[in-house]
């Protein structure tokens, strides 16, 4: 996983595509939110946010 992140960062730095960083962060955040809400004790608290 660390190798993938390093390679992604090198790609963005070389190609000057830093605008991808916020998109990737939001997607990762939403993905982790979905994983947390699947059958966990945190789910009722997350559902109240939306």
C-alpha atoms as an extended CHARMM CRD file, in Angstrom:
* protein
*
        50  EXT
         1         1  UNK       CA              0.0000000000        0.0000000000        0.0000000000  PROA      1               0.0000000000
         2         2  UNK       CA              2.8200000000        2.3920000000        0.8370000000  PROA      2               0.0000000000
         3         3  UNK       CA              4.4350000000        1.6610000000       -2.5080000000  PROA      3               0.0000000000
         4         4  UNK       CA              1.1820000000        2.5060000000       -4.2990000000  PROA      4               0.0000000000
         5         5  UNK       CA              0.8660000000        5.8360000000       -2.4840000000  PROA      5               0.0000000000
         6         6  UNK       CA              4.5040000000        6.7090000000       -3.2350000000  PROA      6               0.0000000000
         7         7  UNK       CA              4.0190000000        5.8550000000       -6.8940000000  PROA      7               0.0000000000
         8         8  UNK       CA              0.8070000000        7.8870000000       -7.0700000000  PROA      8               0.0000000000
         9         9  UNK       CA              2.5380000000       10.8690000000       -5.4620000000  PROA      9               0.0000000000
        10        10  UNK       CA              5.4540000000       10.5850000000       -7.9290000000  PROA      10              0.0000000000
        11        11  UNK       CA              2.9780000000       10.5020000000      -10.8110000000  PROA      11              0.0000000000
        12        12  UNK       CA              1.1280000000       13.5890000000       -9.5820000000  PROA      12              0.0000000000
        13        13  UNK       CA              4.3820000000       15.4460000000       -8.9530000000  PROA      13              0.0000000000
        14        14  UNK       CA              5.8280000000       14.6140000000      -12.3630000000  PROA      14              0.0000000000
        15        15  UNK       CA              2.6750000000       15.3510000000      -14.3570000000  PROA      15              0.0000000000
        16        16  UNK       CA              1.6410000000       18.3740000000      -12.2200000000  PROA      16              0.0000000000
        17        17  UNK       CA             -1.7400000000       16.8330000000      -11.4650000000  PROA      17              0.0000000000
        18        18  UNK       CA             -2.0860000000       18.0170000000       -7.8800000000  PROA      18              0.0000000000
        19        19  UNK       CA             -5.7890000000       18.6720000000       -8.4750000000  PROA      19              0.0000000000
        20        20  UNK       CA             -6.2810000000       14.8880000000       -8.2060000000  PROA      20              0.0000000000
        21        21  UNK       CA             -5.3050000000       14.9030000000       -4.5250000000  PROA      21              0.0000000000
        22        22  UNK       CA             -8.6040000000       16.3390000000       -3.1620000000  PROA      22              0.0000000000
        23        23  UNK       CA            -10.6140000000       13.9460000000       -5.3330000000  PROA      23              0.0000000000
        24        24  UNK       CA             -8.6290000000       10.9450000000       -4.1100000000  PROA      24              0.0000000000
        25        25  UNK       CA             -8.9230000000       12.0680000000       -0.4810000000  PROA      25              0.0000000000
        26        26  UNK       CA            -12.6980000000       12.5170000000       -0.7070000000  PROA      26              0.0000000000
        27        27  UNK       CA            -13.1230000000        9.1230000000       -2.3620000000  PROA      27              0.0000000000
        28        28  UNK       CA            -10.9780000000        7.4610000000        0.3010000000  PROA      28              0.0000000000
        29        29  UNK       CA            -12.9420000000        9.2110000000        3.0460000000  PROA      29              0.0000000000
        30        30  UNK       CA            -16.2930000000        8.1290000000        1.6060000000  PROA      30              0.0000000000
        31        31  UNK       CA            -14.9970000000        4.5850000000        1.1140000000  PROA      31              0.0000000000
        32        32  UNK       CA            -13.8820000000        4.3540000000        4.7140000000  PROA      32              0.0000000000
        33        33  UNK       CA            -17.2080000000        5.7870000000        5.8410000000  PROA      33              0.0000000000
        34        34  UNK       CA            -19.0480000000        3.0610000000        3.9360000000  PROA      34              0.0000000000
        35        35  UNK       CA            -16.8260000000        0.3890000000        5.4700000000  PROA      35              0.0000000000
        36        36  UNK       CA            -17.4380000000        1.7670000000        8.9620000000  PROA      36              0.0000000000
        37        37  UNK       CA            -21.2060000000        1.8490000000        8.5570000000  PROA      37              0.0000000000
        38        38  UNK       CA            -21.4730000000       -1.8050000000        7.5040000000  PROA      38              0.0000000000
        39        39  UNK       CA            -22.5850000000       -3.5230000000       10.6730000000  PROA      39              0.0000000000
        40        40  UNK       CA            -20.6690000000       -1.5730000000       13.2560000000  PROA      40              0.0000000000
        41        41  UNK       CA            -21.6000000000        0.2190000000       16.4620000000  PROA      41              0.0000000000
        42        42  UNK       CA            -20.5930000000        3.5250000000       14.8520000000  PROA      42              0.0000000000
        43        43  UNK       CA            -23.3390000000        3.2940000000       12.2070000000  PROA      43              0.0000000000
        44        44  UNK       CA            -26.1600000000        5.0360000000       14.1590000000  PROA      44              0.0000000000
        45        45  UNK       CA            -23.9420000000        8.0410000000       14.8260000000  PROA      45              0.0000000000
        46        46  UNK       CA            -22.8490000000        8.3370000000       11.1850000000  PROA      46              0.0000000000
        47        47  UNK       CA            -26.4350000000        8.0880000000        9.8970000000  PROA      47              0.0000000000
        48        48  UNK       CA            -27.4390000000       11.0900000000       11.9980000000  PROA      48              0.0000000000
        49        49  UNK       CA            -24.9160000000       13.2290000000       10.0980000000  PROA      49              0.0000000000
        50        50  UNK       CA            -26.8680000000       12.7700000000        6.8940000000  PROA      50              0.0000000000
